[in-house]
Amino acid sequence: MGHLDGKVAIVTGGAQGIGRAIAGGLARGGARIVVADLHHAEEAADNFPGGVGLTVDVSSEEDAARMVRETVERCGSVDILVNNAGLYASLEMRPFTEIPLEEWNRVMEVNVASMFLTSRAVVPVMREQGGGKIVNISSGTPFRGVPFLLHYVTSKGAIVAFTRALAKELGKDSIHVNCVAPGFTMSDGVKAHPEVVEKLRDASVSARTIQRDQVPEDVVGAVVFLCSPAADFVTGQTMVIDGGQYFH
Ligand code: NAI
């Protein structure tokens, strides 16, 4: 018996990287997994018993609503939402004066507005059920003030504020909202960009207390804990999971 038996969990961006590892951890706890991703959602979902894959752009209002509707139709409920989808490694690091407004806006849409849209779609279902868990994936970058990715760092800082204010608003509904902030992680998205690995890998490892690469699996325990009954008195919090690079 797992501590998440009978629960239905949506993981956005769950087809690869950190999201895929989180989906695996929730599945090991007994949850039924819905992978919501722009690409390869169904293939990824096939790895999990009863897994459902939904091709979704989380920055689209329509898609976010459809994601929740189809999950309820096919699985009967939504108990857990992990807002993990985001733009990171594909973003060029450069002085903020060189960031085009279009790119700034796209980062805000995919990394922040998406969480507003998916939460707005899922909360009525969770209220009806009498509770739920939402976990948002931020990053260590807003705590450290990492330069040359101003749109990204700003978007990830917004997620911490979003988590706190939404948690306050939903406490009375027994809907817990928390945040996990990973350090530089060797995800699929990062590995696909050798220039990013080259720039950040060694510097990140040497800045940590635990001096090794961070891998997607490192983030899983914190997320699974926050989705489980063991965290029923935890809300509005941000856990930094970065091998002790930044003490939050
Ligand atoms: P990744 O690039 O390996 O995977 C991201 C997944 O999200 C992909 O499957 C992609 O198709 C999906 N996705 C992207 N935009 C989407 C959209 N609009 N709708 C639906 N799905 C979409 O990414 P990674 O590195 O695993 O990152 C996952 C999350 O963790 C992101 O929010 C990222 O900002 C955050 N993070 C990553 C860190 C890292 O160093 N890799 C460090 C801290 C946070």
PDB file of C-alpha atoms and ligand atoms in Angstrom:
ATOM      1  CA  MET A   1       0.000   0.000   0.000  1.00  0.00           C
ATOM      2  CA  GLY A   2       1.391   3.401  -0.999  1.00  0.00           C
ATOM      3  CA  HIS A   3       0.608   6.635   0.834  1.00  0.00           C
ATOM      4  CA  LEU A   4      -0.854   8.047  -2.408  1.00  0.00           C
ATOM      5  CA  ASP A   5      -3.050   5.060  -3.325  1.00  0.00           C
ATOM      6  CA  GLY A   6      -6.248   6.129  -5.078  1.00  0.00           C
ATOM      7  CA  LYS A   7      -4.957   9.661  -5.726  1.00  0.00           C
ATOM      8  CA  VAL A   8      -4.904  11.203  -9.186  1.00  0.00           C
ATOM      9  CA  ALA A   9      -1.909  13.442  -9.951  1.00  0.00           C
ATOM     10  CA  ILE A  10      -1.399  15.774 -12.903  1.00  0.00           C
ATOM     11  CA  VAL A  11       2.245  16.587 -13.649  1.00  0.00           C
ATOM     12  CA  THR A  12       2.713  19.350 -16.208  1.00  0.00           C
ATOM     13  CA  GLY A  13       5.852  19.035 -18.304  1.00  0.00           C
ATOM     14  CA  GLY A  14       5.953  15.438 -17.108  1.00  0.00           C
ATOM     15  CA  ALA A  15       7.277  13.926 -20.346  1.00  0.00           C
ATOM     16  CA  GLN A  16      10.948  14.530 -19.522  1.00  0.00           C
ATOM     17  CA  GLY A  17      13.435  15.951 -17.050  1.00  0.00           C
ATOM     18  CA  ILE A  18      12.420  16.899 -13.519  1.00  0.00           C
ATOM     19  CA  GLY A  19       8.704  16.458 -14.315  1.00  0.00           C
ATOM     20  CA  ARG A  20       9.210  12.912 -15.485  1.00  0.00           C
ATOM     21  CA  ALA A  21      11.131  12.024 -12.313  1.00  0.00           C
ATOM     22  CA  ILE A  22       8.365  13.580 -10.182  1.00  0.00           C
ATOM     23  CA  ALA A  23       5.734  11.582 -12.065  1.00  0.00           C
ATOM     24  CA  GLY A  24       7.749   8.424 -11.317  1.00  0.00           C
ATOM     25  CA  GLY A  25       7.958   9.246  -7.605  1.00  0.00           C
ATOM     26  CA  LEU A  26       4.224   9.930  -7.323  1.00  0.00           C
ATOM     27  CA  ALA A  27       3.488   6.699  -9.221  1.00  0.00           C
ATOM     28  CA  ARG A  28       5.710   4.729  -6.810  1.00  0.00           C
ATOM     29  CA  GLY A  29       3.613   6.210  -3.975  1.00  0.00           C
ATOM     30  CA  GLY A  30       0.515   4.722  -5.626  1.00  0.00           C
ATOM     31  CA  ALA A  31      -0.886   7.750  -7.485  1.00  0.00           C
ATOM     32  CA  ARG A  32      -2.422   7.477 -10.952  1.00  0.00           C
ATOM     33  CA  ILE A  33      -0.427   9.767 -13.231  1.00  0.00           C
ATOM     34  CA  VAL A  34      -1.622  12.249 -15.827  1.00  0.00           C
ATOM     35  CA  VAL A  35       1.267  13.580 -17.904  1.00  0.00           C
ATOM     36  CA  ALA A  36       0.325  16.958 -19.393  1.00  0.00           C
ATOM     37  CA  ASP A  37       2.947  18.082 -21.877  1.00  0.00           C
ATOM     38  CA  LEU A  38       3.365  19.796 -25.224  1.00  0.00           C
ATOM     39  CA  HIS A  39       5.332  16.803 -26.549  1.00  0.00           C
ATOM     40  CA  HIS A  40       5.406  13.015 -26.012  1.00  0.00           C
ATOM     41  CA  ALA A  41       2.740  13.074 -23.277  1.00  0.00           C
ATOM     42  CA  GLU A  42       1.187   9.726 -24.209  1.00  0.00           C
ATOM     43  CA  GLU A  43       4.504   7.896 -24.607  1.00  0.00           C
ATOM     44  CA  ALA A  44       5.591   9.134 -21.180  1.00  0.00           C
ATOM     45  CA  ALA A  45       2.267   8.184 -19.580  1.00  0.00           C
ATOM     46  CA  ASP A  46       2.597   4.635 -20.924  1.00  0.00           C
ATOM     47  CA  ASN A  47       5.368   4.072 -18.360  1.00  0.00           C
ATOM     48  CA  PHE A  48       2.852   4.250 -15.529  1.00  0.00           C
ATOM     49  CA  PRO A  49       0.017   1.820 -14.713  1.00  0.00           C
ATOM     50  CA  GLY A  50      -3.238   3.512 -15.784  1.00  0.00           C
ATOM     51  CA  GLY A  51      -1.215   6.536 -16.900  1.00  0.00           C
ATOM     52  CA  VAL A  52      -2.954   9.133 -19.043  1.00  0.00           C
ATOM     53  CA  GLY A  53      -1.141  11.417 -21.502  1.00  0.00           C
ATOM     54  CA  LEU A  54      -2.635  14.751 -22.486  1.00  0.00           C
ATOM     55  CA  THR A  55      -1.118  17.016 -25.128  1.00  0.00           C
ATOM     56  CA  VAL A  56      -1.463  20.414 -23.524  1.00  0.00           C
ATOM     57  CA  ASP A  57       0.079  23.878 -23.733  1.00  0.00           C
ATOM     58  CA  VAL A  58      -0.211  25.032 -20.124  1.00  0.00           C
ATOM     59  CA  SER A  59       0.009  28.676 -21.181  1.00  0.00           C
ATOM     60  CA  SER A  60      -3.286  28.335 -23.078  1.00  0.00           C
ATOM     61  CA  GLU A  61      -6.469  29.055 -21.129  1.00  0.00           C
ATOM     62  CA  GLU A  62      -8.402  26.518 -23.204  1.00  0.00           C
ATOM     63  CA  ASP A  63      -5.800  23.779 -22.838  1.00  0.00           C
ATOM     64  CA  ALA A  64      -5.525  24.258 -19.069  1.00  0.00           C
ATOM     65  CA  ALA A  65      -9.301  23.887 -18.731  1.00  0.00           C
ATOM     66  CA  ARG A  66      -9.319  20.840 -21.054  1.00  0.00           C
ATOM     67  CA  MET A  67      -6.487  19.247 -19.069  1.00  0.00           C
ATOM     68  CA  VAL A  68      -8.577  19.277 -15.888  1.00  0.00           C
ATOM     69  CA  ARG A  69     -11.831  18.339 -17.662  1.00  0.00           C
ATOM     70  CA  GLU A  70     -10.282  15.308 -19.385  1.00  0.00           C
ATOM     71  CA  THR A  71      -8.555  14.207 -16.199  1.00  0.00           C
ATOM     72  CA  VAL A  72     -11.866  14.207 -14.325  1.00  0.00           C
ATOM     73  CA  GLU A  73     -13.598  12.403 -17.207  1.00  0.00           C
ATOM     74  CA  ARG A  74     -10.941   9.699 -17.460  1.00  0.00           C
ATOM     75  CA  CYS A  75      -9.770   9.348 -13.846  1.00  0.00           C
ATOM     76  CA  GLY A  76     -12.713  10.597 -11.767  1.00  0.00           C
ATOM     77  CA  SER A  77     -10.853  13.291  -9.774  1.00  0.00           C
ATOM     78  CA  VAL A  78      -7.749  15.459  -9.437  1.00  0.00           C
ATOM     79  CA  ASP A  79      -6.087  15.252  -6.028  1.00  0.00           C
ATOM     80  CA  ILE A  80      -2.612  16.546  -6.903  1.00  0.00           C
ATOM     81  CA  LEU A  81      -1.372  19.151  -9.386  1.00  0.00           C
ATOM     82  CA  VAL A  82       2.357  19.598  -9.908  1.00  0.00           C
ATOM     83  CA  ASN A  83       3.014  22.753 -11.927  1.00  0.00           C
ATOM     84  CA  ASN A  84       6.415  21.851 -13.348  1.00  0.00           C
ATOM     85  CA  ALA A  85       6.291  22.843 -17.050  1.00  0.00           C
ATOM     86  CA  GLY A  86       8.535  25.778 -17.768  1.00  0.00           C
ATOM     87  CA  LEU A  87      11.022  27.368 -20.134  1.00  0.00           C
ATOM     88  CA  TYR A  88      14.609  27.285 -18.910  1.00  0.00           C
ATOM     89  CA  ALA A  89      17.605  25.791 -20.732  1.00  0.00           C
ATOM     90  CA  SER A  90      16.495  26.971 -24.182  1.00  0.00           C
ATOM     91  CA  LEU A  91      16.711  30.592 -22.994  1.00  0.00           C
ATOM     92  CA  GLU A  92      19.845  32.441 -24.032  1.00  0.00           C
ATOM     93  CA  MET A  93      21.791  33.966 -21.131  1.00  0.00           C
ATOM     94  CA  ARG A  94      22.443  37.636 -21.923  1.00  0.00           C
ATOM     95  CA  PRO A  95      22.385  41.141 -20.432  1.00  0.00           C
ATOM     96  CA  PHE A  96      18.802  42.194 -19.674  1.00  0.00           C
ATOM     97  CA  THR A  97      19.038  45.086 -22.128  1.00  0.00           C
ATOM     98  CA  GLU A  98      19.191  42.500 -24.916  1.00  0.00           C
ATOM     99  CA  ILE A  99      16.092  40.512 -23.968  1.00  0.00           C
ATOM    100  CA  PRO A 100      13.332  41.090 -26.544  1.00  0.00           C
ATOM    101  CA  LEU A 101       9.951  41.993 -25.034  1.00  0.00           C
ATOM    102  CA  GLU A 102       8.376  39.088 -26.899  1.00  0.00           C
ATOM    103  CA  GLU A 103      10.696  36.617 -25.171  1.00  0.00           C
ATOM    104  CA  TRP A 104      10.088  38.277 -21.776  1.00  0.00           C
ATOM    105  CA  ASN A 105       6.327  37.914 -22.269  1.00  0.00           C
ATOM    106  CA  ARG A 106       6.575  34.302 -23.429  1.00  0.00           C
ATOM    107  CA  VAL A 107       8.582  33.353 -20.317  1.00  0.00           C
ATOM    108  CA  MET A 108       5.965  34.990 -18.090  1.00  0.00           C
ATOM    109  CA  GLU A 109       3.175  33.174 -19.951  1.00  0.00           C
ATOM    110  CA  VAL A 110       4.718  29.723 -19.805  1.00  0.00           C
ATOM    111  CA  ASN A 111       6.306  29.946 -16.343  1.00  0.00           C
ATOM    112  CA  VAL A 112       3.775  32.053 -14.413  1.00  0.00           C
ATOM    113  CA  ALA A 113       0.419  32.576 -16.183  1.00  0.00           C
ATOM    114  CA  SER A 114       0.297  28.799 -16.736  1.00  0.00           C
ATOM    115  CA  MET A 115       0.168  28.245 -12.979  1.00  0.00           C
ATOM    116  CA  PHE A 116      -2.674  30.753 -12.662  1.00  0.00           C
ATOM    117  CA  LEU A 117      -4.576  28.994 -15.471  1.00  0.00           C
ATOM    118  CA  THR A 118      -4.052  25.415 -14.250  1.00  0.00           C
ATOM    119  CA  SER A 119      -4.822  26.364 -10.634  1.00  0.00           C
ATOM    120  CA  ARG A 120      -7.955  28.234 -11.672  1.00  0.00           C
ATOM    121  CA  ALA A 121      -9.104  25.176 -13.595  1.00  0.00           C
ATOM    122  CA  VAL A 122      -8.332  22.622 -10.875  1.00  0.00           C
ATOM    123  CA  VAL A 123      -9.423  24.407  -7.689  1.00  0.00           C
ATOM    124  CA  PRO A 124     -13.200  24.028  -8.252  1.00  0.00           C
ATOM    125  CA  VAL A 125     -12.670  20.253  -8.581  1.00  0.00           C
ATOM    126  CA  MET A 126     -10.515  20.114  -5.438  1.00  0.00           C
ATOM    127  CA  ARG A 127     -13.036  22.235  -3.506  1.00  0.00           C
ATOM    128  CA  GLU A 128     -15.820  19.875  -4.510  1.00  0.00           C
ATOM    129  CA  GLN A 129     -13.729  16.909  -3.295  1.00  0.00           C
ATOM    130  CA  GLY A 130     -12.885  18.590  -0.005  1.00  0.00           C
ATOM    131  CA  GLY A 131      -9.187  19.246  -0.598  1.00  0.00           C
ATOM    132  CA  GLY A 132      -6.080  18.783  -2.691  1.00  0.00           C
ATOM    133  CA  LYS A 133      -2.377  19.477  -3.088  1.00  0.00           C
ATOM    134  CA  ILE A 134      -0.705  21.885  -5.493  1.00  0.00           C
ATOM    135  CA  VAL A 135       3.089  21.972  -5.813  1.00  0.00           C
ATOM    136  CA  ASN A 136       4.755  24.630  -7.965  1.00  0.00           C
ATOM    137  CA  ILE A 137       8.299  24.297  -9.278  1.00  0.00           C
ATOM    138  CA  SER A 138      10.307  27.498  -8.843  1.00  0.00           C
ATOM    139  CA  SER A 139      14.131  27.617  -8.841  1.00  0.00           C
ATOM    140  CA  GLY A 140      17.040  28.625  -6.627  1.00  0.00           C
ATOM    141  CA  THR A 141      17.808  31.516  -8.997  1.00  0.00           C
ATOM    142  CA  PRO A 142      15.522  34.174  -7.407  1.00  0.00           C
ATOM    143  CA  PHE A 143      17.142  33.562  -3.996  1.00  0.00           C
ATOM    144  CA  ARG A 144      20.636  33.940  -5.385  1.00  0.00           C
ATOM    145  CA  GLY A 145      19.791  36.762  -7.826  1.00  0.00           C
ATOM    146  CA  VAL A 146      21.422  34.967 -10.751  1.00  0.00           C
ATOM    147  CA  PRO A 147      22.315  37.466 -13.524  1.00  0.00           C
ATOM    148  CA  PHE A 148      21.788  37.286 -17.319  1.00  0.00           C
ATOM    149  CA  LEU A 149      18.412  35.526 -17.234  1.00  0.00           C
ATOM    150  CA  LEU A 150      16.276  38.351 -15.881  1.00  0.00           C
ATOM    151  CA  HIS A 151      12.972  37.129 -17.323  1.00  0.00           C
ATOM    152  CA  TYR A 152      13.504  33.598 -16.013  1.00  0.00           C
ATOM    153  CA  VAL A 153      14.638  34.648 -12.535  1.00  0.00           C
ATOM    154  CA  THR A 154      11.744  37.123 -12.269  1.00  0.00           C
ATOM    155  CA  SER A 155       9.266  34.428 -13.327  1.00  0.00           C
ATOM    156  CA  LYS A 156      10.598  31.990 -10.734  1.00  0.00           C
ATOM    157  CA  GLY A 157      10.449  34.641  -7.996  1.00  0.00           C
ATOM    158  CA  ALA A 158       6.831  35.294  -8.929  1.00  0.00           C
ATOM    159  CA  ILE A 159       6.058  31.613  -8.336  1.00  0.00           C
ATOM    160  CA  VAL A 160       7.146  31.911  -4.678  1.00  0.00           C
ATOM    161  CA  ALA A 161       4.793  34.891  -4.179  1.00  0.00           C
ATOM    162  CA  PHE A 162       2.014  33.136  -6.115  1.00  0.00           C
ATOM    163  CA  THR A 163       2.385  30.078  -3.873  1.00  0.00           C
ATOM    164  CA  ARG A 164       2.112  32.089  -0.642  1.00  0.00           C
ATOM    165  CA  ALA A 165      -0.906  34.164  -1.670  1.00  0.00           C
ATOM    166  CA  LEU A 166      -2.774  31.238  -3.212  1.00  0.00           C
ATOM    167  CA  ALA A 167      -2.092  29.108  -0.130  1.00  0.00           C
ATOM    168  CA  LYS A 168      -3.711  31.800   2.077  1.00  0.00           C
ATOM    169  CA  GLU A 169      -6.706  31.961  -0.224  1.00  0.00           C
ATOM    170  CA  LEU A 170      -7.233  28.190  -0.251  1.00  0.00           C
ATOM    171  CA  GLY A 171      -6.436  27.182   3.327  1.00  0.00           C
ATOM    172  CA  LYS A 172     -10.102  27.095   4.276  1.00  0.00           C
ATOM    173  CA  ASP A 173     -10.718  24.624   1.435  1.00  0.00           C
ATOM    174  CA  SER A 174      -8.000  22.227   2.658  1.00  0.00           C
ATOM    175  CA  ILE A 175      -6.101  22.843  -0.567  1.00  0.00           C
ATOM    176  CA  HIS A 176      -2.382  23.029   0.233  1.00  0.00           C
ATOM    177  CA  VAL A 177      -0.123  25.035  -2.054  1.00  0.00           C
ATOM    178  CA  ASN A 178       3.645  24.688  -1.764  1.00  0.00           C
ATOM    179  CA  CYS A 179       6.726  25.302  -3.835  1.00  0.00           C
ATOM    180  CA  VAL A 180       9.987  23.473  -4.535  1.00  0.00           C
ATOM    181  CA  ALA A 181      13.032  25.387  -5.763  1.00  0.00           C
ATOM    182  CA  PRO A 182      15.688  23.141  -7.369  1.00  0.00           C
ATOM    183  CA  GLY A 183      19.278  24.106  -8.032  1.00  0.00           C
ATOM    184  CA  PHE A 184      20.958  23.619 -11.423  1.00  0.00           C
ATOM    185  CA  THR A 185      19.788  20.144 -12.447  1.00  0.00           C
ATOM    186  CA  MET A 186      21.085  17.838 -15.169  1.00  0.00           C
ATOM    187  CA  SER A 187      17.636  17.408 -16.732  1.00  0.00           C
ATOM    188  CA  ASP A 188      16.947  16.381 -20.343  1.00  0.00           C
ATOM    189  CA  GLY A 189      16.340  20.025 -21.218  1.00  0.00           C
ATOM    190  CA  VAL A 190      19.696  21.066 -19.747  1.00  0.00           C
ATOM    191  CA  LYS A 191      21.624  18.158 -21.320  1.00  0.00           C
ATOM    192  CA  ALA A 192      20.240  19.152 -24.729  1.00  0.00           C
ATOM    193  CA  HIS A 193      22.091  22.482 -24.338  1.00  0.00           C
ATOM    194  CA  PRO A 194      25.836  21.747 -23.906  1.00  0.00           C
ATOM    195  CA  GLU A 195      26.611  25.472 -23.759  1.00  0.00           C
ATOM    196  CA  VAL A 196      24.448  25.749 -20.618  1.00  0.00           C
ATOM    197  CA  VAL A 197      26.144  22.700 -19.063  1.00  0.00           C
ATOM    198  CA  GLU A 198      29.538  24.185 -19.886  1.00  0.00           C
ATOM    199  CA  LYS A 199      28.661  27.531 -18.273  1.00  0.00           C
ATOM    200  CA  LEU A 200      26.882  26.360 -15.115  1.00  0.00           C
ATOM    201  CA  ARG A 201      27.720  22.768 -14.186  1.00  0.00           C
ATOM    202  CA  ASP A 202      31.101  23.116 -12.457  1.00  0.00           C
ATOM    203  CA  ALA A 203      30.280  26.490 -10.895  1.00  0.00           C
ATOM    204  CA  SER A 204      27.076  25.042  -9.399  1.00  0.00           C
ATOM    205  CA  VAL A 205      28.730  21.896  -8.050  1.00  0.00           C
ATOM    206  CA  SER A 206      31.536  23.825  -6.364  1.00  0.00           C
ATOM    207  CA  ALA A 207      29.082  26.302  -4.768  1.00  0.00           C
ATOM    208  CA  ARG A 208      27.173  23.466  -3.033  1.00  0.00           C
ATOM    209  CA  THR A 209      27.552  21.949   0.399  1.00  0.00           C
ATOM    210  CA  ILE A 210      27.021  18.524  -1.186  1.00  0.00           C
ATOM    211  CA  GLN A 211      29.430  18.824  -4.103  1.00  0.00           C
ATOM    212  CA  ARG A 212      28.044  16.700  -6.904  1.00  0.00           C
ATOM    213  CA  ASP A 213      25.719  17.060  -9.895  1.00  0.00           C
ATOM    214  CA  GLN A 214      22.040  17.564  -9.094  1.00  0.00           C
ATOM    215  CA  VAL A 215      19.842  15.114 -11.003  1.00  0.00           C
ATOM    216  CA  PRO A 216      16.047  15.141 -11.481  1.00  0.00           C
ATOM    217  CA  GLU A 217      15.604  12.364  -8.901  1.00  0.00           C
ATOM    218  CA  ASP A 218      17.023  14.704  -6.219  1.00  0.00           C
ATOM    219  CA  VAL A 219      13.886  16.853  -6.425  1.00  0.00           C
ATOM    220  CA  VAL A 220      11.406  13.983  -6.132  1.00  0.00           C
ATOM    221  CA  GLY A 221      11.381  13.355  -2.355  1.00  0.00           C
ATOM    222  CA  ALA A 222      10.410  16.934  -1.493  1.00  0.00           C
ATOM    223  CA  VAL A 223       7.603  17.010  -4.040  1.00  0.00           C
ATOM    224  CA  VAL A 224       6.207  13.623  -3.014  1.00  0.00           C
ATOM    225  CA  PHE A 225       6.308  14.678   0.658  1.00  0.00           C
ATOM    226  CA  LEU A 226       4.399  17.895  -0.097  1.00  0.00           C
ATOM    227  CA  CYS A 227       1.773  15.867  -2.011  1.00  0.00           C
ATOM    228  CA  SER A 228       1.314  13.351   0.807  1.00  0.00           C
ATOM    229  CA  PRO A 229      -0.791  13.318   4.006  1.00  0.00           C
ATOM    230  CA  ALA A 230       2.468  13.766   5.975  1.00  0.00           C
ATOM    231  CA  ALA A 231       2.403  17.402   4.787  1.00  0.00           C
ATOM    232  CA  ASP A 232      -1.211  18.122   5.776  1.00  0.00           C
ATOM    233  CA  PHE A 233      -0.109  21.023   8.028  1.00  0.00           C
ATOM    234  CA  VAL A 234       2.377  22.473   5.541  1.00  0.00           C
ATOM    235  CA  THR A 235       1.256  25.197   3.158  1.00  0.00           C
ATOM    236  CA  GLY A 236       2.609  28.321   1.476  1.00  0.00           C
ATOM    237  CA  GLN A 237       6.188  27.055   1.886  1.00  0.00           C
ATOM    238  CA  THR A 238       9.142  26.921  -0.458  1.00  0.00           C
ATOM    239  CA  MET A 239      11.715  24.130  -0.072  1.00  0.00           C
ATOM    240  CA  VAL A 240      15.049  24.829  -1.724  1.00  0.00           C
ATOM    241  CA  ILE A 241      16.510  21.531  -2.957  1.00  0.00           C
ATOM    242  CA  ASP A 242      20.005  22.351  -4.189  1.00  0.00           C
ATOM    243  CA  GLY A 243      22.535  20.375  -2.139  1.00  0.00           C
ATOM    244  CA  GLY A 244      22.948  23.269   0.271  1.00  0.00           C
ATOM    245  CA  GLN A 245      23.968  25.959  -2.203  1.00  0.00           C
ATOM    246  CA  TYR A 246      21.554  28.499  -0.736  1.00  0.00           C
ATOM    247  CA  PHE A 247      20.161  28.284   2.810  1.00  0.00           C
ATOM    248  CA  HIS A 248      16.521  29.374   2.665  1.00  0.00           C
TER     249      HIS A 248
HETATM  250  P1  NAI B   1      12.941  20.089 -19.436  1.00  0.00           P
HETATM  251  O1  NAI B   1      13.136  21.062 -20.553  1.00  0.00           O
HETATM  252  O2  NAI B   1      13.818  18.882 -19.361  1.00  0.00           O
HETATM  253  O3  NAI B   1      11.427  19.604 -19.444  1.00  0.00           O
HETATM  254  C1  NAI B   1      10.386  20.537 -19.480  1.00  0.00           C
HETATM  255  C2  NAI B   1       9.118  19.850 -19.977  1.00  0.00           C
HETATM  256  O4  NAI B   1       8.076  20.839 -19.975  1.00  0.00           O
HETATM  257  C3  NAI B   1       9.256  19.349 -21.415  1.00  0.00           C
HETATM  258  O5  NAI B   1       8.741  18.036 -21.519  1.00  0.00           O
HETATM  259  C4  NAI B   1       8.430  20.354 -22.216  1.00  0.00           C
HETATM  260  O6  NAI B   1       7.833  19.790 -23.380  1.00  0.00           O
HETATM  261  C5  NAI B   1       7.386  20.785 -21.196  1.00  0.00           C
HETATM  262  N1  NAI B   1       6.806  22.088 -21.524  1.00  0.00           N
HETATM  263  C6  NAI B   1       7.466  23.225 -21.845  1.00  0.00           C
HETATM  264  N2  NAI B   1       6.594  24.204 -22.129  1.00  0.00           N
HETATM  265  C7  NAI B   1       5.341  23.662 -21.978  1.00  0.00           C
HETATM  266  C8  NAI B   1       4.039  24.168 -22.141  1.00  0.00           C
HETATM  267  N3  NAI B   1       3.812  25.430 -22.536  1.00  0.00           N
HETATM  268  N4  NAI B   1       2.997  23.332 -21.913  1.00  0.00           N
HETATM  269  C9  NAI B   1       3.212  22.046 -21.534  1.00  0.00           C
HETATM  270  N5  NAI B   1       4.423  21.521 -21.364  1.00  0.00           N
HETATM  271  C10 NAI B   1       5.484  22.315 -21.592  1.00  0.00           C
HETATM  272  O7  NAI B   1      12.974  20.963 -18.122  1.00  0.00           O
HETATM  273  P2  NAI B   1      13.606  20.728 -16.658  1.00  0.00           P
HETATM  274  O8  NAI B   1      14.997  21.223 -16.676  1.00  0.00           O
HETATM  275  O9  NAI B   1      13.273  19.369 -16.211  1.00  0.00           O
HETATM  276  O10 NAI B   1      12.754  21.792 -15.832  1.00  0.00           O
HETATM  277  C11 NAI B   1      11.472  21.505 -15.307  1.00  0.00           C
HETATM  278  C12 NAI B   1      11.071  22.650 -14.389  1.00  0.00           C
HETATM  279  O11 NAI B   1      12.051  22.798 -13.378  1.00  0.00           O
HETATM  280  C13 NAI B   1      10.974  24.012 -15.083  1.00  0.00           C
HETATM  281  O12 NAI B   1       9.926  24.749 -14.522  1.00  0.00           O
HETATM  282  C14 NAI B   1      12.315  24.645 -14.755  1.00  0.00           C
HETATM  283  O13 NAI B   1      12.262  26.047 -14.782  1.00  0.00           O
HETATM  284  C15 NAI B   1      12.524  24.127 -13.361  1.00  0.00           C
HETATM  285  N6  NAI B   1      13.902  24.147 -12.915  1.00  0.00           N
HETATM  286  C16 NAI B   1      14.889  23.539 -13.651  1.00  0.00           C
HETATM  287  C17 NAI B   1      16.185  23.592 -13.224  1.00  0.00           C
HETATM  288  C18 NAI B   1      17.298  22.963 -13.998  1.00  0.00           C
HETATM  289  O14 NAI B   1      18.457  23.313 -13.742  1.00  0.00           O
HETATM  290  N7  NAI B   1      17.030  22.023 -14.887  1.00  0.00           N
HETATM  291  C19 NAI B   1      16.562  24.273 -11.971  1.00  0.00           C
HETATM  292  C20 NAI B   1      15.453  24.872 -11.282  1.00  0.00           C
HETATM  293  C21 NAI B   1      14.189  24.793 -11.747  1.00  0.00           C
END
